[in-house]
mmCIF file of N, CA and C in Angstrom:
data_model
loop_
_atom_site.group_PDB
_atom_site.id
_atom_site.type_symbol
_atom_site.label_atom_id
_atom_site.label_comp_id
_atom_site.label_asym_id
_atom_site.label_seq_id
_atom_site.Cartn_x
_atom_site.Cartn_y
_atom_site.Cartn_z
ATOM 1 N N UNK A 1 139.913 190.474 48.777
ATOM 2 C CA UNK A 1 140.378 191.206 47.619
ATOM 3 C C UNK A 1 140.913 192.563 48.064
ATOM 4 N N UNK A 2 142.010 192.918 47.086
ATOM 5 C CA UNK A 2 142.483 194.322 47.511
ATOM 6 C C UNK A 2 141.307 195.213 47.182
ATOM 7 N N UNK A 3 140.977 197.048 47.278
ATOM 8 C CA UNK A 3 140.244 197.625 47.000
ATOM 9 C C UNK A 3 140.999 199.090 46.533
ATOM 10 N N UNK A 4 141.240 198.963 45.452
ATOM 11 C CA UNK A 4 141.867 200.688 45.374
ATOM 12 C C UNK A 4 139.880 201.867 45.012
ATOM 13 N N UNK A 5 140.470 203.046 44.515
ATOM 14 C CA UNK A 5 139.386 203.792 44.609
ATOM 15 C C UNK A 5 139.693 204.848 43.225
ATOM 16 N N UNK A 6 138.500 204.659 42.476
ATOM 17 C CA UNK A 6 139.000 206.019 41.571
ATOM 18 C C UNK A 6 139.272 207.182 42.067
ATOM 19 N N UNK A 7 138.941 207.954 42.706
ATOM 20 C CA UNK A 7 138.838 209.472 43.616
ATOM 21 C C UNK A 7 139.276 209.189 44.907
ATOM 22 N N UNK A 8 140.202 210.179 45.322
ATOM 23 C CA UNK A 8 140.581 210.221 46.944
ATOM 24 C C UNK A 8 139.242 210.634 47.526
ATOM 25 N N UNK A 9 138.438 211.063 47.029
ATOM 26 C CA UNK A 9 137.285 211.713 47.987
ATOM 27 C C UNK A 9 136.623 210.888 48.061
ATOM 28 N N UNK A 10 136.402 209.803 47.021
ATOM 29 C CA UNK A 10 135.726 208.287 47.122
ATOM 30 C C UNK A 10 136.182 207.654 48.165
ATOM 31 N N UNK A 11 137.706 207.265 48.367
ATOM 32 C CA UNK A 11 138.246 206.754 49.165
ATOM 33 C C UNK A 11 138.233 207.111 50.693
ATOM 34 N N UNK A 12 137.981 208.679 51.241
ATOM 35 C CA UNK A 12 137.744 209.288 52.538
ATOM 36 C C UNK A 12 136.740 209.048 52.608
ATOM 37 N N UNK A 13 135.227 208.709 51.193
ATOM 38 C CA UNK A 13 133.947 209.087 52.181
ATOM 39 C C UNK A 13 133.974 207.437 52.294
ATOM 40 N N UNK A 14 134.499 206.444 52.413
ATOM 41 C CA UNK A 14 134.358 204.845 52.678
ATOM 42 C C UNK A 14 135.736 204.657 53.534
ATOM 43 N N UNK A 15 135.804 205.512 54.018
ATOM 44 C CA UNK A 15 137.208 205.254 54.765
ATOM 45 C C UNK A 15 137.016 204.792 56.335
ATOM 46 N N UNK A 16 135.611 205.093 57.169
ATOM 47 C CA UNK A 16 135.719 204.451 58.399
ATOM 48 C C UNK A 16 134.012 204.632 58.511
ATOM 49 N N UNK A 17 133.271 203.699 59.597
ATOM 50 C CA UNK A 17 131.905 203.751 59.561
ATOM 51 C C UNK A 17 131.128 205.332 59.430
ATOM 52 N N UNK A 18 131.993 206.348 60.033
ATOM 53 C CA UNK A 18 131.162 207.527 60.747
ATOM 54 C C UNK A 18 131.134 208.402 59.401
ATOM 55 N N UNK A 19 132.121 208.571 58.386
ATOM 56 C CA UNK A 19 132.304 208.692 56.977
ATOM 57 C C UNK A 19 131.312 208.249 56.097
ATOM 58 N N UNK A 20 130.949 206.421 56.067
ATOM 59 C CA UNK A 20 130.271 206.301 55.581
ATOM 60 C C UNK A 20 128.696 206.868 55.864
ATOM 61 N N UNK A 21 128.468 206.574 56.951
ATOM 62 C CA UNK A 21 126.941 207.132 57.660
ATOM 63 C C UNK A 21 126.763 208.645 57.195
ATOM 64 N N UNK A 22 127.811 209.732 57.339
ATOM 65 C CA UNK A 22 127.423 211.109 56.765
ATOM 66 C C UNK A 22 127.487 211.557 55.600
ATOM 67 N N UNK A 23 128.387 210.244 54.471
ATOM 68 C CA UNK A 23 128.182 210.831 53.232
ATOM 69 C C UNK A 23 126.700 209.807 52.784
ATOM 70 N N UNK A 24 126.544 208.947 53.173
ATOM 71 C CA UNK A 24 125.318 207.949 52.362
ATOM 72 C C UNK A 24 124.105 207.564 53.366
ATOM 73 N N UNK A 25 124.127 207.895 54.466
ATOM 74 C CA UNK A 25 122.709 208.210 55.050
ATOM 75 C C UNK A 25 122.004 206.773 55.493
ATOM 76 N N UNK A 26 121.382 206.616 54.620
ATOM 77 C CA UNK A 26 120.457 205.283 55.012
ATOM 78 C C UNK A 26 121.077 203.716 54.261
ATOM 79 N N UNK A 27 121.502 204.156 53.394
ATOM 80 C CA UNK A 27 122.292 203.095 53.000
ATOM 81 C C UNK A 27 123.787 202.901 53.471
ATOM 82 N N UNK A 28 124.545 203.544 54.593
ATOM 83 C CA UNK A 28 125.570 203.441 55.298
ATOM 84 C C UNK A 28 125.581 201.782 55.709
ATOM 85 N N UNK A 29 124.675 201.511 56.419
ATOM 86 C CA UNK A 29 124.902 199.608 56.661
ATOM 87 C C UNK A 29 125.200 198.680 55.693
ATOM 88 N N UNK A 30 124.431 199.185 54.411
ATOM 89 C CA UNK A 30 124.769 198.222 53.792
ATOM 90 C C UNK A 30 125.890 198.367 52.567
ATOM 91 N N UNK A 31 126.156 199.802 52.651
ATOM 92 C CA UNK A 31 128.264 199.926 51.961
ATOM 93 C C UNK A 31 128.855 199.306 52.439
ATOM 94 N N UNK A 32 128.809 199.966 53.948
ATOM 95 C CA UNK A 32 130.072 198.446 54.857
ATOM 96 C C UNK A 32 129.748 197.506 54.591
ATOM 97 N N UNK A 33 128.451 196.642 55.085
ATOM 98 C CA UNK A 33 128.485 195.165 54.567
ATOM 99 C C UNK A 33 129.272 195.301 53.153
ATOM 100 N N UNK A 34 129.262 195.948 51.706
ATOM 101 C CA UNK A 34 129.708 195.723 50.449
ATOM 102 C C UNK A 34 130.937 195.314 51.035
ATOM 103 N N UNK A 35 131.393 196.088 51.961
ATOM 104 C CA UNK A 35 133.034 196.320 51.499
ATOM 105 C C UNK A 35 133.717 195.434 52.704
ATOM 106 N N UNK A 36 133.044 194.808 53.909
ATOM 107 C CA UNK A 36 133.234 193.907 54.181
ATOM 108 C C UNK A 36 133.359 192.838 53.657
ATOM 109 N N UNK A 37 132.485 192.694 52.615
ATOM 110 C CA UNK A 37 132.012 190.843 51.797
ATOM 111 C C UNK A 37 133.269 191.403 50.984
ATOM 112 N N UNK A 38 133.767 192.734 49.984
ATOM 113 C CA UNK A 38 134.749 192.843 49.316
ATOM 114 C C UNK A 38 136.018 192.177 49.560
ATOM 115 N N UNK A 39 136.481 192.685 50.677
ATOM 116 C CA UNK A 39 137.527 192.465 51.989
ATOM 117 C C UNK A 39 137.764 190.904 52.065
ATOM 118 N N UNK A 40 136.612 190.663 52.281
ATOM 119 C CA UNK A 40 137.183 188.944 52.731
ATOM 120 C C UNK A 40 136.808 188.117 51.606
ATOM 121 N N UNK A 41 136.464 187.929 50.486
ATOM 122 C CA UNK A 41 136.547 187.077 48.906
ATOM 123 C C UNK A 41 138.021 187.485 48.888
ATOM 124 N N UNK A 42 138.677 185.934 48.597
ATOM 125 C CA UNK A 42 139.365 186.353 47.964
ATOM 126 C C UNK A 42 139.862 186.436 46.782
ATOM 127 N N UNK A 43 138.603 186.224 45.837
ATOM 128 C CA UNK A 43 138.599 186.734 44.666
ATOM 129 C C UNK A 43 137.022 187.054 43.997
ATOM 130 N N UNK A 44 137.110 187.393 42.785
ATOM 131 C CA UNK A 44 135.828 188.153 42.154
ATOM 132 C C UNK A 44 134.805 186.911 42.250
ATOM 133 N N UNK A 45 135.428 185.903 41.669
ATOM 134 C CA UNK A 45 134.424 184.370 41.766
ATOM 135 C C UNK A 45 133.576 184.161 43.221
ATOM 136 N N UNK A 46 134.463 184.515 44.593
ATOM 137 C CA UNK A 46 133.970 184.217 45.659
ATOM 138 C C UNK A 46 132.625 185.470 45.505
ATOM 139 N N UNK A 47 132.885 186.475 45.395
ATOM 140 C CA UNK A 47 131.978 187.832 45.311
ATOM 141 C C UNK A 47 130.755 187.361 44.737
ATOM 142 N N UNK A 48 131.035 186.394 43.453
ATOM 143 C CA UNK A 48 129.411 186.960 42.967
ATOM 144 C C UNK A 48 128.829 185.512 43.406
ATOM 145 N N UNK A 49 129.096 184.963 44.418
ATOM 146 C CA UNK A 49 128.123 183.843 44.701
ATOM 147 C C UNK A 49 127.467 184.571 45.885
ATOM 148 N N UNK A 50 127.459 185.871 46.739
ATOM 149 C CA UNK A 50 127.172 186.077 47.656
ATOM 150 C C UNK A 50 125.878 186.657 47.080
ATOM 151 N N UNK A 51 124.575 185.978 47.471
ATOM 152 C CA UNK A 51 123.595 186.422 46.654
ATOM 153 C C UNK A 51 122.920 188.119 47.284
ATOM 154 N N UNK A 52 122.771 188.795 48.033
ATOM 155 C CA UNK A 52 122.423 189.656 48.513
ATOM 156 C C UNK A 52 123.309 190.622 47.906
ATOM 157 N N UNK A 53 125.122 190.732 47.441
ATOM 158 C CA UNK A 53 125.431 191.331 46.738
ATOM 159 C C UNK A 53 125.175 191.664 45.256
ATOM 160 N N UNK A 54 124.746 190.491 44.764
ATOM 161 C CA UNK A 54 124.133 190.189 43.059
ATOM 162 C C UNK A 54 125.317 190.818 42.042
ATOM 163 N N UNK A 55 126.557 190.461 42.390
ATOM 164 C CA UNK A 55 127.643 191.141 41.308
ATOM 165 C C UNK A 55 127.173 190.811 40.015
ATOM 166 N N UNK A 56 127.507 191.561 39.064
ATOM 167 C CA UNK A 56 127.597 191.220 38.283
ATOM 168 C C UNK A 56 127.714 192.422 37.119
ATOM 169 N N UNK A 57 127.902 192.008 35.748
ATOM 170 C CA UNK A 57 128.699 192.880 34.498
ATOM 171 C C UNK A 57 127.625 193.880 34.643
ATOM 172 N N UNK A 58 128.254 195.135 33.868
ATOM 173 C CA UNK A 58 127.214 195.890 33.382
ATOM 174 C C UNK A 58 127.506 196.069 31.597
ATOM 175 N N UNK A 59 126.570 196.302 30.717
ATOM 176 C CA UNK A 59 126.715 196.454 29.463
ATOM 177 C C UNK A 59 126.232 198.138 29.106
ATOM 178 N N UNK A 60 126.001 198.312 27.739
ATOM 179 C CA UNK A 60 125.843 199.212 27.375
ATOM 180 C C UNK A 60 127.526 200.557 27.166
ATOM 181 N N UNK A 61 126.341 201.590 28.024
ATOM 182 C CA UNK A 61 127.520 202.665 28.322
ATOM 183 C C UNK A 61 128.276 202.401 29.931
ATOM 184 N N UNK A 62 128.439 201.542 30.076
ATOM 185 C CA UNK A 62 128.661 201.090 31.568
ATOM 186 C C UNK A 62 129.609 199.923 31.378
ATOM 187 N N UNK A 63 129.740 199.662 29.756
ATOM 188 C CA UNK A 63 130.218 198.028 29.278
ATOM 189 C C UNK A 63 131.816 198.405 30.734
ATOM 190 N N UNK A 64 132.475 197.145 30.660
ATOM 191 C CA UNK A 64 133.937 196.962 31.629
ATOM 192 C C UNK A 64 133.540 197.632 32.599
ATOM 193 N N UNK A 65 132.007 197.787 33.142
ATOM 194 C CA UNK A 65 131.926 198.009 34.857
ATOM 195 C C UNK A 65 131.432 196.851 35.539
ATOM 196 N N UNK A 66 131.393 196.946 36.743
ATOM 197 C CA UNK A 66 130.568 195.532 37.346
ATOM 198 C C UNK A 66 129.643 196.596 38.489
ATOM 199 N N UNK A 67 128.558 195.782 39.027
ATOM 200 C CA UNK A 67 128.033 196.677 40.144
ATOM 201 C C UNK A 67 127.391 195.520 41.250
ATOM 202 N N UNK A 68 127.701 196.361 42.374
ATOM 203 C CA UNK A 68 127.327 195.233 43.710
ATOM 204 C C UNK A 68 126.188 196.131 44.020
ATOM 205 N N UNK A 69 124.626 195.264 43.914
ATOM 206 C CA UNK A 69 123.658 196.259 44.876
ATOM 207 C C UNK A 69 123.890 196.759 46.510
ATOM 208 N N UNK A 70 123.190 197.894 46.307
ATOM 209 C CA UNK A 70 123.545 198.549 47.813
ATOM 210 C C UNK A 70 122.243 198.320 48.009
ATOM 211 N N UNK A 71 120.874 198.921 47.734
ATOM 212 C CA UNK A 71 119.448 199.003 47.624
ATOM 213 C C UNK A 71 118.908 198.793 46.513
ATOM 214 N N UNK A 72 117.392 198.641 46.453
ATOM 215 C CA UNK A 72 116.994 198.798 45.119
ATOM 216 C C UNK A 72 117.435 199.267 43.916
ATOM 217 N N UNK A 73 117.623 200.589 44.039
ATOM 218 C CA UNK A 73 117.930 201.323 43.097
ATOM 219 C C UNK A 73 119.430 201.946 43.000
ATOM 220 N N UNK A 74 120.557 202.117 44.469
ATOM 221 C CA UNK A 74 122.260 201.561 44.729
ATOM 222 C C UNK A 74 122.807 200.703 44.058
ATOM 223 N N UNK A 75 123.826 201.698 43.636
ATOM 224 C CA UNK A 75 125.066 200.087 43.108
ATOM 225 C C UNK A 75 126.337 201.013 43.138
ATOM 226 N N UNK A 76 126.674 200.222 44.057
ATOM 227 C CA UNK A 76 128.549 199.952 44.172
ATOM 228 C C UNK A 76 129.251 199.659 43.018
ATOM 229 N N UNK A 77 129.466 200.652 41.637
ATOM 230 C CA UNK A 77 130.274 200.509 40.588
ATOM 231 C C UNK A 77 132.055 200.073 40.699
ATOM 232 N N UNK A 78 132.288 199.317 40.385
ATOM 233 C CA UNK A 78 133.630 199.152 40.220
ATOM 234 C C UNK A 78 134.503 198.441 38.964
ATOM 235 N N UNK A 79 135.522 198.631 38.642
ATOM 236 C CA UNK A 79 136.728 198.150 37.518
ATOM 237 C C UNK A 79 137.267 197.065 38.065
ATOM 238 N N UNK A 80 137.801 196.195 37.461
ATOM 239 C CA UNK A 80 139.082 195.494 37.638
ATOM 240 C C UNK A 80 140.003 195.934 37.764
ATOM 241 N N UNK A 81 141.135 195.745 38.751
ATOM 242 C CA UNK A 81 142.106 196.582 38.505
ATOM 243 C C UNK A 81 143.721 195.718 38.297
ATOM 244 N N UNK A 82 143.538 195.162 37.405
ATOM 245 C CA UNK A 82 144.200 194.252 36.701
ATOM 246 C C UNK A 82 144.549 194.407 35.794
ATOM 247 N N UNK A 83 146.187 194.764 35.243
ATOM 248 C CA UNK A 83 146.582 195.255 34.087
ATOM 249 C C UNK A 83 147.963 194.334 33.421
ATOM 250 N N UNK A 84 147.450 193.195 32.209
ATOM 251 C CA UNK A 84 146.224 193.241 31.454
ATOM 252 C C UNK A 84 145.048 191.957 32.633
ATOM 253 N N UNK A 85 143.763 192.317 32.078
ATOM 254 C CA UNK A 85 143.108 191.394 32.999
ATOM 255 C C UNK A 85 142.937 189.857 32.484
ATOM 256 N N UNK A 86 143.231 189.308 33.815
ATOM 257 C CA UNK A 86 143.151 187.808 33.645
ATOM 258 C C UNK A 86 142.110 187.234 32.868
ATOM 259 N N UNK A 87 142.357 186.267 31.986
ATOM 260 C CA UNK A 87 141.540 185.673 31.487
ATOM 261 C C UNK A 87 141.733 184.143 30.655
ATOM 262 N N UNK A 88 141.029 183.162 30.763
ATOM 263 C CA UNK A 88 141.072 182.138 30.420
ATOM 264 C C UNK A 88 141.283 181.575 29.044
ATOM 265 N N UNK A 89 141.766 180.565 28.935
ATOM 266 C CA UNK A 89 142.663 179.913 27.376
ATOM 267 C C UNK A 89 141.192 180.076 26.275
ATOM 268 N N UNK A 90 139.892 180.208 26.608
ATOM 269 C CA UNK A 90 138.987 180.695 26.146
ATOM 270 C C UNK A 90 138.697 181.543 25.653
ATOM 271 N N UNK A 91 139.375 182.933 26.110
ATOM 272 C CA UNK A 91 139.146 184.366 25.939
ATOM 273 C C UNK A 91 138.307 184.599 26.962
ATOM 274 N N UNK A 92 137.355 183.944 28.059
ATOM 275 C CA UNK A 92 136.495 184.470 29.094
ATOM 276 C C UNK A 92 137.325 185.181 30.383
ATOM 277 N N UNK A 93 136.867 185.988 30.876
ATOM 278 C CA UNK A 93 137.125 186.171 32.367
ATOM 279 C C UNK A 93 138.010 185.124 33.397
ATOM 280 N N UNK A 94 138.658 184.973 33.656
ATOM 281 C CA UNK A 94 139.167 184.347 34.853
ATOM 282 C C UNK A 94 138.684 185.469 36.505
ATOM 283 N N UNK A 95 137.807 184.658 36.793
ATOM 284 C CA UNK A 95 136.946 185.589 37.760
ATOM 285 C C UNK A 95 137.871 184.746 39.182
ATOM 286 N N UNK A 96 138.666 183.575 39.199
ATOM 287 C CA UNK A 96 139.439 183.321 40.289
ATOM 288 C C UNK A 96 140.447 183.976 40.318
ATOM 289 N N UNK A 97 141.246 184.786 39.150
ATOM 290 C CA UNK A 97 142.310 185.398 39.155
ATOM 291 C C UNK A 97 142.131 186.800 39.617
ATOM 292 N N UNK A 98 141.175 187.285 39.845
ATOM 293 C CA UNK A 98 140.776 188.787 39.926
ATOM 294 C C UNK A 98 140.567 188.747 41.242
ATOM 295 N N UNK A 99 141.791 189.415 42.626
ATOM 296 C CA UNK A 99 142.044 189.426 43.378
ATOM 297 C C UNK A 99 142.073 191.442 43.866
ATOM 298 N N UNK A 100 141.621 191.891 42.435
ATOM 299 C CA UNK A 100 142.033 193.398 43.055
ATOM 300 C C UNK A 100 140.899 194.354 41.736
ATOM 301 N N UNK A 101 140.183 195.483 42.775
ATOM 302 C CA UNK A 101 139.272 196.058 42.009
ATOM 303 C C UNK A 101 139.326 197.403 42.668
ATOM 304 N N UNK A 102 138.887 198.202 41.143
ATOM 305 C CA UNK A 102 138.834 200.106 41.847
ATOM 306 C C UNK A 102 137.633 200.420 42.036
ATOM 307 N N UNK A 103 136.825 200.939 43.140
ATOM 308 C CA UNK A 103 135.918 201.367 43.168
ATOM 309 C C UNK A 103 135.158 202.629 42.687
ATOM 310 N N UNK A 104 134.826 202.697 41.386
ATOM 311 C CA UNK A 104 134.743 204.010 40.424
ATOM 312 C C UNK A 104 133.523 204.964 41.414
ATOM 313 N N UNK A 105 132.254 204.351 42.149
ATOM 314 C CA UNK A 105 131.041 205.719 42.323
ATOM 315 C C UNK A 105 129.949 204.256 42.837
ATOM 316 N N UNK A 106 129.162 204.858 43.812
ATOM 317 C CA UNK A 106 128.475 204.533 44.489
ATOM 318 C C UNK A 106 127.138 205.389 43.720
ATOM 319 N N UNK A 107 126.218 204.980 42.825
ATOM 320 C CA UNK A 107 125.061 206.008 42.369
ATOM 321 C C UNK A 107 123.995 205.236 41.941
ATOM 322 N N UNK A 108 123.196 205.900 42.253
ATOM 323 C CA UNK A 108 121.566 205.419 42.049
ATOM 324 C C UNK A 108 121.199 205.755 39.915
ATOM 325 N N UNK A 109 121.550 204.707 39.163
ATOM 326 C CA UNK A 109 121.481 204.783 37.766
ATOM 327 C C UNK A 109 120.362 204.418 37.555
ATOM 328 N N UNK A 110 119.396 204.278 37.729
ATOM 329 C CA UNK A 110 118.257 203.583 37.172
ATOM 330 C C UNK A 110 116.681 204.911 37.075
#
């Protein structure tokens, strides 16, 4: 999947391993893994079968986000970035068509 980024500063601190390690510390191994497994799905469907990532919707005040765990209490927030977004003769998601996502914030919500 492609990966755009809400914030350029989002985008520099995930921009190469040594970046990630000084902005996120102990959870640096397992962003890259995120954004490795991101990288090679090539689409949202492939993503959420990877069970250690656990994609999936968020509701509430979070409704149209999705989040990939980083740690316990980590999550890799991101959008679709699909305009309008794919979706099936159903009205559901087309989660094979969703080939491209923005990465809004990496934050501990809970």
């Amino acid at each position: 999947m492609e990966i755009e980024y809400r914030k350029n500063r989002l985008k520099k601190q995930l921009s190469n391993a040594s970046e990630i390690k000084r902005n996120f510390g102990v959870n640096a191994k397992r962003i890259a893994r995120r954004l490795i497994e991101i990288r090679s799905s090539p689409n949202l469907h492939v993503l959420m079968q990877i069970p250690a990532a656990n994609c999936h919707r968020l509701s509430g005040d979070k409704e149209g986000e999705w989040a990939l765990n980083i740690s316990a209490n980590h999550r890799m927030l991101f959008e679709i970035a699909h305009n309008p977004i794919p979706k099936n003769k159903d009205g559901s998601l087309d989660t094979q068509a969703i080939t491209n996502i923005c990465i809004t914030e990496i934050v501990d919500y809970h």
